[in-house]
Amino acid sequence: MILPILLYKNKILRNKNKNIKIKSNLNNIINNMFDTMYYYKGIGLSAPQIGKNINLFIISINNKKLIFINSKIKSYSKKKIISNEGCLSIPNIYVNIKRKKLINVEYYDNKWKKHKKIFNNYLSIIFQHEYDHIRGKLIIDYLKKN
Ligand SMILES: [Zn+2]
């Protein structure tokens, strides 16, 4: 089911997002998020963008569906990388953002298997964008700093 995506002025995007209780059934919401993300031609979508203040986001990379639950960035490289990013919640705006090149992350997948991974470059950038959503942060917030 395709859901409406909240736009940047909506305060729900700025709320705190709670970790999800282990073993919760998220199949419905995850399926709807993928339907919504593909419909709007996004490469990532976070739960707050569809009005759910929980620590969940999805990414599509190389036709692979990646699901991230209760994500946490544990550490990251000093080295940075500049990316030009858009966001489904902020149509037609693109912002250059300095991201960490490499991140060390922990998360659960949709089968509640825990992963500890190192991501770099493209996946690292998208992960950081979605992780920002979980922390109530949007790409326009970087305009002041950069
Ligand atoms: Zn976004």
CSV table of C-alpha atoms in Angstrom, one decimal, residues 4-145:
chain,number,residue,atom,x,y,z
A,4,PRO,CA,1.5,9.6,2.0
A,5,ILE,CA,5.0,10.9,2.8
A,6,LEU,CA,5.2,13.7,5.4
A,7,LEU,CA,6.7,16.9,4.2
A,8,TYR,CA,9.5,18.9,6.0
A,9,LYS,CA,7.2,21.2,7.9
A,10,ASN,CA,5.5,18.4,9.7
A,11,LYS,CA,6.5,18.2,13.3
A,12,ILE,CA,6.4,14.4,13.4
A,13,LEU,CA,9.6,14.5,11.4
A,14,ARG,CA,11.3,16.2,14.3
A,15,ASN,CA,10.0,13.9,17.1
A,16,LYS,CA,12.1,11.4,18.9
A,17,ASN,CA,11.9,7.9,17.4
A,18,LYS,CA,11.7,5.0,19.8
A,19,ASN,CA,13.6,1.7,19.5
A,20,ILE,CA,11.2,-1.1,18.6
A,21,LYS,CA,10.4,-4.0,20.9
A,22,ILE,CA,12.4,-7.1,19.8
A,23,LYS,CA,10.4,-9.6,17.7
A,24,SER,CA,7.6,-7.1,16.9
A,25,ASN,CA,5.9,-8.0,13.7
A,26,LEU,CA,6.8,-5.2,11.2
A,27,ASN,CA,5.9,-7.1,8.0
A,28,ASN,CA,3.0,-4.8,7.1
A,29,ILE,CA,4.7,-1.5,7.7
A,30,ILE,CA,7.9,-2.7,5.9
A,31,ASN,CA,5.9,-3.8,2.9
A,32,ASN,CA,4.1,-0.5,2.8
A,33,MET,CA,7.3,1.4,3.1
A,34,PHE,CA,8.9,-0.4,0.2
A,35,ASP,CA,5.7,0.2,-1.9
A,36,THR,CA,5.8,3.9,-1.0
A,37,MET,CA,9.6,4.3,-1.6
A,38,TYR,CA,9.5,2.6,-5.0
A,39,TYR,CA,6.3,4.6,-6.0
A,40,TYR,CA,8.1,7.9,-5.3
A,41,LYS,CA,11.4,6.6,-6.8
A,42,GLY,CA,13.4,7.0,-3.6
A,43,ILE,CA,16.4,5.0,-2.5
A,44,GLY,CA,15.7,5.1,1.2
A,45,LEU,CA,12.7,5.8,3.5
A,46,SER,CA,12.4,6.2,7.2
A,47,ALA,CA,9.4,5.4,9.4
A,48,PRO,CA,9.0,9.0,10.6
A,49,GLN,CA,8.4,10.0,7.0
A,50,ILE,CA,5.2,7.9,7.0
A,51,GLY,CA,4.2,9.2,10.4
A,52,LYS,CA,5.6,6.4,12.6
A,53,ASN,CA,8.1,7.6,15.3
A,54,ILE,CA,10.1,4.4,15.5
A,55,ASN,CA,13.7,3.4,14.7
A,56,LEU,CA,13.1,1.8,11.3
A,57,PHE,CA,14.3,2.6,7.8
A,58,ILE,CA,14.7,0.9,4.5
A,59,ILE,CA,17.2,1.3,1.7
A,60,SER,CA,17.2,-0.1,-1.8
A,61,ILE,CA,20.6,-0.6,-3.3
A,62,ASN,CA,21.5,-2.7,-6.5
A,63,ASN,CA,17.9,-4.0,-6.5
A,64,LYS,CA,18.4,-5.3,-3.0
A,65,LYS,CA,16.0,-4.5,-0.2
A,66,LEU,CA,17.7,-3.6,3.0
A,67,ILE,CA,15.9,-3.2,6.3
A,68,PHE,CA,17.4,-1.5,9.3
A,69,ILE,CA,15.7,-1.8,12.7
A,70,ASN,CA,17.0,-0.1,15.9
A,71,SER,CA,20.1,1.1,14.1
A,72,LYS,CA,23.0,2.7,15.9
A,73,ILE,CA,26.2,4.2,14.5
A,74,LYS,CA,28.9,2.9,16.9
A,75,SER,CA,31.8,4.8,15.4
A,76,TYR,CA,32.9,6.4,12.2
A,77,SER,CA,36.0,7.5,10.2
A,78,LYS,CA,37.5,10.9,10.4
A,79,LYS,CA,37.6,10.9,6.7
A,80,LYS,CA,34.6,12.6,5.1
A,81,ILE,CA,32.9,12.5,1.7
A,82,ILE,CA,30.7,15.1,0.1
A,83,SER,CA,27.4,14.0,-1.2
A,84,ASN,CA,24.6,15.8,-3.0
A,85,GLU,CA,21.4,14.7,-1.4
A,86,GLY,CA,17.7,15.0,-1.9
A,87,CYS,CA,14.8,13.8,0.3
A,88,LEU,CA,11.3,12.6,-0.4
A,89,SER,CA,10.1,14.9,2.4
A,90,ILE,CA,11.7,17.9,0.7
A,91,PRO,CA,10.8,17.9,-3.0
A,92,ASN,CA,13.2,19.5,-5.4
A,93,ILE,CA,15.8,20.6,-2.9
A,94,TYR,CA,19.4,19.2,-3.1
A,95,VAL,CA,22.0,19.9,-0.5
A,96,ASN,CA,25.7,19.2,-0.4
A,97,ILE,CA,26.5,17.4,2.9
A,98,LYS,CA,29.8,16.3,4.4
A,99,ARG,CA,29.2,12.7,5.5
A,100,LYS,CA,31.5,10.2,7.2
A,101,LYS,CA,33.2,8.1,4.6
A,102,LEU,CA,33.0,5.0,6.8
A,103,ILE,CA,30.7,4.0,9.6
A,104,ASN,CA,30.6,1.1,12.0
A,105,VAL,CA,26.9,0.2,12.6
A,106,GLU,CA,24.7,-2.2,14.5
A,107,TYR,CA,21.1,-3.0,13.6
A,108,TYR,CA,18.5,-5.8,13.3
A,109,ASP,CA,17.1,-7.0,10.1
A,110,ASN,CA,13.4,-7.9,9.6
A,111,LYS,CA,14.0,-11.4,10.9
A,112,TRP,CA,15.4,-9.9,14.1
A,113,LYS,CA,18.9,-11.0,13.4
A,114,LYS,CA,21.5,-8.6,14.8
A,115,HIS,CA,24.2,-7.3,12.5
A,116,LYS,CA,27.4,-5.5,13.1
A,117,LYS,CA,28.7,-4.1,9.9
A,118,ILE,CA,31.1,-1.5,8.4
A,119,PHE,CA,29.6,0.5,5.5
A,120,ASN,CA,31.5,2.9,3.3
A,121,ASN,CA,30.9,5.3,0.5
A,122,TYR,CA,27.4,5.1,-1.1
A,123,LEU,CA,25.7,2.8,1.4
A,124,SER,CA,27.4,4.8,4.3
A,125,ILE,CA,25.9,8.0,2.9
A,126,ILE,CA,22.4,6.7,2.5
A,127,PHE,CA,22.5,5.1,5.9
A,128,GLN,CA,23.6,8.4,7.5
A,129,HIS,CA,20.8,10.2,5.7
A,130,GLU,CA,18.1,7.8,7.0
A,131,TYR,CA,19.8,7.7,10.5
A,132,ASP,CA,19.4,11.5,10.6
A,133,HIS,CA,15.7,11.0,10.1
A,134,ILE,CA,15.6,8.7,13.1
A,135,ARG,CA,17.3,11.5,15.1
A,136,GLY,CA,14.8,14.1,13.8
A,137,LYS,CA,17.3,15.7,11.5
A,138,LEU,CA,16.7,16.8,7.8
A,139,ILE,CA,19.1,17.7,5.0
A,140,ILE,CA,18.0,21.4,5.2
A,141,ASP,CA,19.5,21.5,8.7
A,142,TYR,CA,23.0,21.3,7.0
A,143,LEU,CA,22.4,24.5,5.0
A,144,LYS,CA,23.4,26.6,8.1
A,145,LYS,CA,26.6,24.7,8.7
